[in-house]
Tab-separated table of C-alpha atoms in Angstrom:
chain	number	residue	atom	x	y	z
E	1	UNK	CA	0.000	0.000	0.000
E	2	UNK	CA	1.172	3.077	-1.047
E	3	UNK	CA	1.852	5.789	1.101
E	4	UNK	CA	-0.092	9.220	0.864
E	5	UNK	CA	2.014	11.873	0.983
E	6	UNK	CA	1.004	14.589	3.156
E	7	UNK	CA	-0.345	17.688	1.201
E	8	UNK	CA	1.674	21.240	2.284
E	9	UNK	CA	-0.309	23.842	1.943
E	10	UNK	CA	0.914	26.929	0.005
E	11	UNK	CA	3.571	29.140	1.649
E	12	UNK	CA	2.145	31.268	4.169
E	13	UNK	CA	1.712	34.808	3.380
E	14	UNK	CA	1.500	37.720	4.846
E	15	UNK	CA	-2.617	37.570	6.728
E	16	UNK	CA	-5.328	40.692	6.138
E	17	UNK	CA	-8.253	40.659	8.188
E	18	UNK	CA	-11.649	40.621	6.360
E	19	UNK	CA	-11.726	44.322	8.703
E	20	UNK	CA	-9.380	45.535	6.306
E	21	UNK	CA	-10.015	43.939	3.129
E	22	UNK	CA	-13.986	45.918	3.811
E	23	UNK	CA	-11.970	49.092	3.837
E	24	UNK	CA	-10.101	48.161	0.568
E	25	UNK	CA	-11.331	49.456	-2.819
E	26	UNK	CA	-11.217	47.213	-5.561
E	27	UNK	CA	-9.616	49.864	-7.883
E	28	UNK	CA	-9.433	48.624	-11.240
E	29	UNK	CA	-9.767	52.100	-13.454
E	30	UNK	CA	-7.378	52.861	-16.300
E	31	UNK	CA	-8.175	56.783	-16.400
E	32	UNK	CA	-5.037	58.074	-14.615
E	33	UNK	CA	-7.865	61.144	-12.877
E	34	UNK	CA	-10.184	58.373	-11.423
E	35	UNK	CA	-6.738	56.096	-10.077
E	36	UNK	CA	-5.509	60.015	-8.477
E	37	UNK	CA	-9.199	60.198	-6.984
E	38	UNK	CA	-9.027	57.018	-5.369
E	39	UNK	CA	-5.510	57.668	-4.120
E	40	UNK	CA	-7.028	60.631	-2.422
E	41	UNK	CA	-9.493	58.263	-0.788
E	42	UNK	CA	-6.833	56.323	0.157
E	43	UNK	CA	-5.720	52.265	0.414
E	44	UNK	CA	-4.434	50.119	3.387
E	45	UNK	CA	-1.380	48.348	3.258
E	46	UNK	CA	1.113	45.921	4.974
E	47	UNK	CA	4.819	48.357	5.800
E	48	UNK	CA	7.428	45.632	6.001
E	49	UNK	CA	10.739	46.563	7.705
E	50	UNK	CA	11.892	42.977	8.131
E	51	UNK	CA	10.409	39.437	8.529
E	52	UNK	CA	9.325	40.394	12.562
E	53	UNK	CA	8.220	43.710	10.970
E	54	UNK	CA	4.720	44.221	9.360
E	55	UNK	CA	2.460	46.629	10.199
E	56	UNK	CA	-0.583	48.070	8.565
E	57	UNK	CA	-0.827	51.578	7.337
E	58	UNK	CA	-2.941	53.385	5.527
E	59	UNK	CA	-1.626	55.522	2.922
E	60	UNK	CA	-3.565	58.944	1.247
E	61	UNK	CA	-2.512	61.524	-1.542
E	62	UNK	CA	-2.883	64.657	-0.493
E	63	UNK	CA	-5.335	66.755	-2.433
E	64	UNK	CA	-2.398	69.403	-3.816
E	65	UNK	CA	-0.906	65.582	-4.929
E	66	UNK	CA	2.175	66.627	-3.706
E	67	UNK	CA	2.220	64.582	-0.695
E	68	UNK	CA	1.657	61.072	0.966
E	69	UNK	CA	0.030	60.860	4.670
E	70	UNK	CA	0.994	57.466	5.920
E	71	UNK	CA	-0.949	57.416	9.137
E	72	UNK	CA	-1.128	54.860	11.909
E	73	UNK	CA	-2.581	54.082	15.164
E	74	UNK	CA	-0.474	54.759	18.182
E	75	UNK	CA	-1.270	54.365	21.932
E	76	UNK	CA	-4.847	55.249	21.382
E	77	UNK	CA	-4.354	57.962	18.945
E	78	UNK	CA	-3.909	58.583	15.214
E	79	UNK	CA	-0.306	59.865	13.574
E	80	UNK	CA	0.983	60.531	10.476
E	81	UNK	CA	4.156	60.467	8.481
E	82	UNK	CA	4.357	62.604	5.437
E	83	UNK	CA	6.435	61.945	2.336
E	84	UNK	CA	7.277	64.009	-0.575
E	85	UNK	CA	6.322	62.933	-3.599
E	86	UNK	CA	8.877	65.209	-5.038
E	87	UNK	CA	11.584	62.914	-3.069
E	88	UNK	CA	10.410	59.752	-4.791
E	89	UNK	CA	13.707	59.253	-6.671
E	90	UNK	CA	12.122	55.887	-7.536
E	91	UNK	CA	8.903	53.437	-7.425
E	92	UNK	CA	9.832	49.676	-7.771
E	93	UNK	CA	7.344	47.266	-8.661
E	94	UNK	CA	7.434	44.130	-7.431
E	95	UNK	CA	10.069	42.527	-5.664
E	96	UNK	CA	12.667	44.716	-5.960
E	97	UNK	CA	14.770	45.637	-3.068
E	98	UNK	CA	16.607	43.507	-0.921
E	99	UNK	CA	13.984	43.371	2.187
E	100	UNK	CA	12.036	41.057	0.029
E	101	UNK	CA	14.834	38.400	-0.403
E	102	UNK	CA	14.873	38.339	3.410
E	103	UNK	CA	10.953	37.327	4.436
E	104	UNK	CA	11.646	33.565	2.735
E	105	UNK	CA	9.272	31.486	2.776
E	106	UNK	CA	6.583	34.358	3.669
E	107	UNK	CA	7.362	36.101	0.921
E	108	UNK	CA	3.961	38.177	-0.293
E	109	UNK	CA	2.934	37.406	-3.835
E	110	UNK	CA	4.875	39.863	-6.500
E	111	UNK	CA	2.328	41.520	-7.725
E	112	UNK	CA	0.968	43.307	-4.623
E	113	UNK	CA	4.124	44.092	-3.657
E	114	UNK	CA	5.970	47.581	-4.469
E	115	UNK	CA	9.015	49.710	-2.711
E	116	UNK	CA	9.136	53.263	-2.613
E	117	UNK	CA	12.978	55.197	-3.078
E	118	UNK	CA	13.085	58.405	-0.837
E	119	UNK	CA	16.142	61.123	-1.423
E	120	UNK	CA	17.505	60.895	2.102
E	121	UNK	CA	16.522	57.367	3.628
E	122	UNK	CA	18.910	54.679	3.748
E	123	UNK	CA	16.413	52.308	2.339
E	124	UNK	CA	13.011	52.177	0.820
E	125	UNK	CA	9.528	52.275	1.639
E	126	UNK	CA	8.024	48.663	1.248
E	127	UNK	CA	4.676	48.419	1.390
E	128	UNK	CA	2.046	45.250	0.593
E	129	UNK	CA	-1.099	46.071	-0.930
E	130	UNK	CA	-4.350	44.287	0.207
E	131	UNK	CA	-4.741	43.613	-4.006
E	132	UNK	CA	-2.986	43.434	-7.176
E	133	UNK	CA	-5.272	45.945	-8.725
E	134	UNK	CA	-4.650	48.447	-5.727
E	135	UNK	CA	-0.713	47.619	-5.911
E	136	UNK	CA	-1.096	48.686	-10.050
E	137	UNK	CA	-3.064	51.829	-9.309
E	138	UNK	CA	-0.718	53.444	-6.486
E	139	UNK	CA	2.328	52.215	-8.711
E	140	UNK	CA	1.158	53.777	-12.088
E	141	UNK	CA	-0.161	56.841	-9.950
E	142	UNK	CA	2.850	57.233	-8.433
E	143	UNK	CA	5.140	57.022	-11.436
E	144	UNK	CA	2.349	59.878	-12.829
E	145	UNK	CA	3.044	62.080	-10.299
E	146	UNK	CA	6.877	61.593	-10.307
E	147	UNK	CA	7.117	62.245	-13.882
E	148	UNK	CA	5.174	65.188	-13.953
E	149	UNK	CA	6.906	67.414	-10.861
E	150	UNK	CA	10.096	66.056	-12.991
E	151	UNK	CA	8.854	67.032	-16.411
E	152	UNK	CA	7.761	71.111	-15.166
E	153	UNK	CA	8.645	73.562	-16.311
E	154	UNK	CA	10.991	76.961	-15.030
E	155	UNK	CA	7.275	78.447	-14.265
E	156	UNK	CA	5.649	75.378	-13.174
E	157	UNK	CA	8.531	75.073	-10.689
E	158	UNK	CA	8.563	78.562	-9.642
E	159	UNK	CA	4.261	77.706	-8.549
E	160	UNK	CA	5.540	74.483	-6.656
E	161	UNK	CA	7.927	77.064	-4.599
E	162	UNK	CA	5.738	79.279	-3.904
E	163	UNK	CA	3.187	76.326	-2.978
E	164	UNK	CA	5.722	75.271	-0.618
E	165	UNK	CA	6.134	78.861	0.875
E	166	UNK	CA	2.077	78.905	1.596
E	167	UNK	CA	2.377	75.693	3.156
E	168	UNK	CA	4.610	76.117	5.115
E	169	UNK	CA	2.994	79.729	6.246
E	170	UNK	CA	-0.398	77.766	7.329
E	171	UNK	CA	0.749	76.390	10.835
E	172	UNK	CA	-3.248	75.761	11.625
E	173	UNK	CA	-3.799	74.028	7.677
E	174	UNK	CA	-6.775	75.458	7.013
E	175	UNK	CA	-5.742	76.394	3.787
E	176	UNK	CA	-5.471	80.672	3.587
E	177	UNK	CA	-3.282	82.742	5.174
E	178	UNK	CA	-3.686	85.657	7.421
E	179	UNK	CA	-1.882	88.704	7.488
E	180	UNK	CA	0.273	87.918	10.172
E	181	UNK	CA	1.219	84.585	8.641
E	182	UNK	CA	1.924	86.115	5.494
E	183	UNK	CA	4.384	88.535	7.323
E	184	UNK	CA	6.141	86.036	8.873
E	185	UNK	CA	6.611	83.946	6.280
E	186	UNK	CA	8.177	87.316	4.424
E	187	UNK	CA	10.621	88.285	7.200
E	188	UNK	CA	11.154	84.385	7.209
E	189	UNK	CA	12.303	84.849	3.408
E	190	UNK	CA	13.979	87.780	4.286
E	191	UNK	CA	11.859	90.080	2.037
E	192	UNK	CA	12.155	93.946	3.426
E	193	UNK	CA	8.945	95.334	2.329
E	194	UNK	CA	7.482	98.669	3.691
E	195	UNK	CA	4.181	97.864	6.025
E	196	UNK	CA	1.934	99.732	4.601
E	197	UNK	CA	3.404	98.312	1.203
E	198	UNK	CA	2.580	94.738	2.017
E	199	UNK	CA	-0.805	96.387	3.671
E	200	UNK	CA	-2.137	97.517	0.367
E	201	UNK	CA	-1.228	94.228	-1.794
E	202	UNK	CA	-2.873	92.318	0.504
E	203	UNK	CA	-5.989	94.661	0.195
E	204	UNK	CA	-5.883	93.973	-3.382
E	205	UNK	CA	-5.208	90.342	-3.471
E	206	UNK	CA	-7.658	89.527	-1.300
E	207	UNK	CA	-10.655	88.652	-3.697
E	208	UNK	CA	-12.923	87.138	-1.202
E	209	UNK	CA	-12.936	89.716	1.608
E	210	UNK	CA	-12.380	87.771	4.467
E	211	UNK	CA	-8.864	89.490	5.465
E	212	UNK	CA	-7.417	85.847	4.815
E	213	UNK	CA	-5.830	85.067	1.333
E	214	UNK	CA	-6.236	81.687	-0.663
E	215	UNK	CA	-3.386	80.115	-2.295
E	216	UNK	CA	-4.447	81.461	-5.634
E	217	UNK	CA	-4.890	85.138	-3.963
E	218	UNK	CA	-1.300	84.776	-2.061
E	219	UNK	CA	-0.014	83.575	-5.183
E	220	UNK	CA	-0.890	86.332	-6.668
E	221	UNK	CA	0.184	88.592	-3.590
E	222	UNK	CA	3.669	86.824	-4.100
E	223	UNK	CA	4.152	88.267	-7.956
E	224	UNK	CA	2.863	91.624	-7.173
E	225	UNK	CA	5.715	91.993	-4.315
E	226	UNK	CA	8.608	90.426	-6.178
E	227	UNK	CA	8.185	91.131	-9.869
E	228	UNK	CA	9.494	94.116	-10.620
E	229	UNK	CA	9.961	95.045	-14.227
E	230	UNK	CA	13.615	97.287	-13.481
E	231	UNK	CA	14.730	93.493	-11.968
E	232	UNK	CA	13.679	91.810	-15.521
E	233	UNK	CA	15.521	94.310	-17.204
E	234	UNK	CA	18.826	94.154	-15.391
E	235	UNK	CA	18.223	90.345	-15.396
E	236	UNK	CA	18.442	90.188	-18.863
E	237	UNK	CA	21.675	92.625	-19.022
E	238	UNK	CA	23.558	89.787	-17.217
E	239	UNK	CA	22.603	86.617	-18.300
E	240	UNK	CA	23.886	84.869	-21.106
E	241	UNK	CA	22.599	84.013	-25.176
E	242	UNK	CA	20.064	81.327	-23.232
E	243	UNK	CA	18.429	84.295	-21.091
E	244	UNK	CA	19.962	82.256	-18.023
E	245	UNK	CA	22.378	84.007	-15.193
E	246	UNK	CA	25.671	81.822	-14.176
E	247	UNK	CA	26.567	81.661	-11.095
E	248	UNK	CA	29.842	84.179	-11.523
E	249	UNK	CA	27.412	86.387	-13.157
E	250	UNK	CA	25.553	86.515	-10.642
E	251	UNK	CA	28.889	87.554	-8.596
E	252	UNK	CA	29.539	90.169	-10.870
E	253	UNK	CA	25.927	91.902	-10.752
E	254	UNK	CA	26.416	91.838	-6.596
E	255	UNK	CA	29.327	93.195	-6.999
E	256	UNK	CA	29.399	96.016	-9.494
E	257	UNK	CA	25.795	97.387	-9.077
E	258	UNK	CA	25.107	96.719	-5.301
E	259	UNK	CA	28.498	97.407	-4.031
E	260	UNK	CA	28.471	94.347	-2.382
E	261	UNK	CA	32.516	93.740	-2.369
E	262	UNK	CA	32.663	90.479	-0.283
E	263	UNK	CA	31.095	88.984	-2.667
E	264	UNK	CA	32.532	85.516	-4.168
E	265	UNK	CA	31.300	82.930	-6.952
E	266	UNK	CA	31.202	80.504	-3.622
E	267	UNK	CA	28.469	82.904	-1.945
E	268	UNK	CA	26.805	83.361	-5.262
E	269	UNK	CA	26.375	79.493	-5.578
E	270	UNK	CA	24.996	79.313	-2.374
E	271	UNK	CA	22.430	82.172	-3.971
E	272	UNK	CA	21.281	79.886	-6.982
E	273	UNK	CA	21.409	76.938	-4.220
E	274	UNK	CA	18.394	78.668	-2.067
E	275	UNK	CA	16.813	80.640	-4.494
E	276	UNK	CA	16.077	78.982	-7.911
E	277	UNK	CA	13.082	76.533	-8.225
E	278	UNK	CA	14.125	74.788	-11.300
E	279	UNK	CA	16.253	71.329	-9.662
E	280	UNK	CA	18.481	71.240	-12.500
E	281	UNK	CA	19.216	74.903	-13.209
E	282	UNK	CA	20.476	74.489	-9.370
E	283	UNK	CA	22.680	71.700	-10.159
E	284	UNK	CA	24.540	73.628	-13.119
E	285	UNK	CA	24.653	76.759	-10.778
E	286	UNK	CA	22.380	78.675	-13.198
E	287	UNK	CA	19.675	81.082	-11.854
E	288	UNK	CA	16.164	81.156	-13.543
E	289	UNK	CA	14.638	85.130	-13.940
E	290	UNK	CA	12.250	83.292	-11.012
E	291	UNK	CA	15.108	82.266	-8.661
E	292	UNK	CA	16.539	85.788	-9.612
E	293	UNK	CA	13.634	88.065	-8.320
E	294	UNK	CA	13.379	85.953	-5.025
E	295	UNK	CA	17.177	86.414	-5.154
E	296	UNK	CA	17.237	90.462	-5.642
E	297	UNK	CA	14.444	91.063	-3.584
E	298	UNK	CA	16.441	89.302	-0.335
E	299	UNK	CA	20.203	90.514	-0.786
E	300	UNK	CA	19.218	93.914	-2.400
E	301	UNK	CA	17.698	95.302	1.005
């Protein structure tokens, strides 16, 4: 008599509860606007560290789609992480990075699984979604987003700044700005503008009359105090054939017409380096007319 052999049942893998799995949409969509809606919603997945470390998160775009809350339960009460989307040097699909070699035999299936490459961090995010469909939307999404912040343009970068500026303004996120967090954002930024100057643009930026400004009023608060046609037009006296400024040009102008005589291509670097919004203008040490005005509005007190 032949001997049954015992039947093994599958490698184990990593265990949802049906709690979860409820809160899980089944995204399947192909229209990149309706996968970015449901990212806003949000998904749950498994963050693996190592094999003794898997814990669920759940994970939300931010509605500017410039950000990712990864929030988590904690003694009783809700936190969040927040990551960068502009930091996302990378999104690998499957299993990619090393962490996954090291689960074995609990390895999750491939195609739920995708790692996330930060600018700063040792080593990825490396997350498990509850599906394959939601592991395809966040991944496609993702590599959306990516490419686009990488694709804008000098202006397009020069909104994302000044994004940044606003959000960083609004300590209470409620999305607008009062007066006296727009004025400490601008002595923040270093920008010496008369009071009753800055009193009077925010009179007339202020479209909805609730002495608060929107980001699209505050954007337009930020041109009106540092565009200045006189800066365009020694701008363009400086820079070169390309209607960029180099870095020693920048020297030069500090120099010669603001008597600054300390001035060195070193400290001019370190201009470009804080003030221009275009990433790879700032790694050839070129300066933007947008990084320029920021520039001329700070050091030309």
């Amino acid at each position: 008599m032949k001997r049954q052999r015992k039947k093994t049942g599958p490698s184990p893998q990593l265990v949802f509860t049906d709690s979860i799995k409820s809160k899980e949409h089944n995204y399947v969509q192909t229209d990149i606007d309706m996968s970015l809606h449901a990212m806003e919603d949000g998904s749950y997945f498994i963050k693996v560290k190592s094999a003794n470390w898997k814990k669920t998160r759940h994970v939300e775009l931010s509605r500017d789609h410039l950000n990712l809350h990864i929030s988590h339960q904690s003694c009783g009460k809700s936190k969040y992480s927040i990551v960068d989307i502009k930091k996302i040097s990378e999104v690998r699909i499957g299993h990619q990075s090393p962490i996954w070699l090291s689960l074995g035999r609990h390895l999750p299936k491939v195609e739920q699984c995708f790692s996330l490459v930060i600018e700063g961090r040792e080593s990825p995010l490396n997350f498990v979604a509850m599906t394959k469909e939601s592991a395809e939307l966040w991944t496609r999404g993702l590599q959306h987003l990516s490419a686009n912040l990488e694709n804008l343009d000098i202006k397009g970068k020069q909104l994302l700044w000044v994004w940044d500026c606003f959000k960083t303004a609004d300590k209470d996120r409620n999305g607008k700005l009062t007066s006296k967090e727009i004025k400490r954002l601008l002595a923040k930024l270093n920008f010496d503008a008369r009071e009753e100057y800055v009193e009077r643009l925010l009179k007339e930026t202020d479209d909805s009359g609730d002495n608060c400004l929107s980001f699209d009023e505050f954007s337009d608060f930020f041109k009106k105090i540092s565009w200045r046609p006189e800066i365009e037009r020694i701008y363009k006296t400086y820079c070169d054939a390309d209607l960029k400024l180099q870095a020693k040009e920048l020297a030069r102008f500090l120099h010669h017409d603001q008597g600054m005589s300390d001035v060195s291509d070193e400290t001019a670097i370190s201009l470009v380096q804080s003030f221009e919004p275009d990433e790879k203008l700032r790694s050839s040490n070129v300066m933007s007319i947008y990084g320029f005005m920021y520039c001329f509005v700070v050091t030309t007190r």
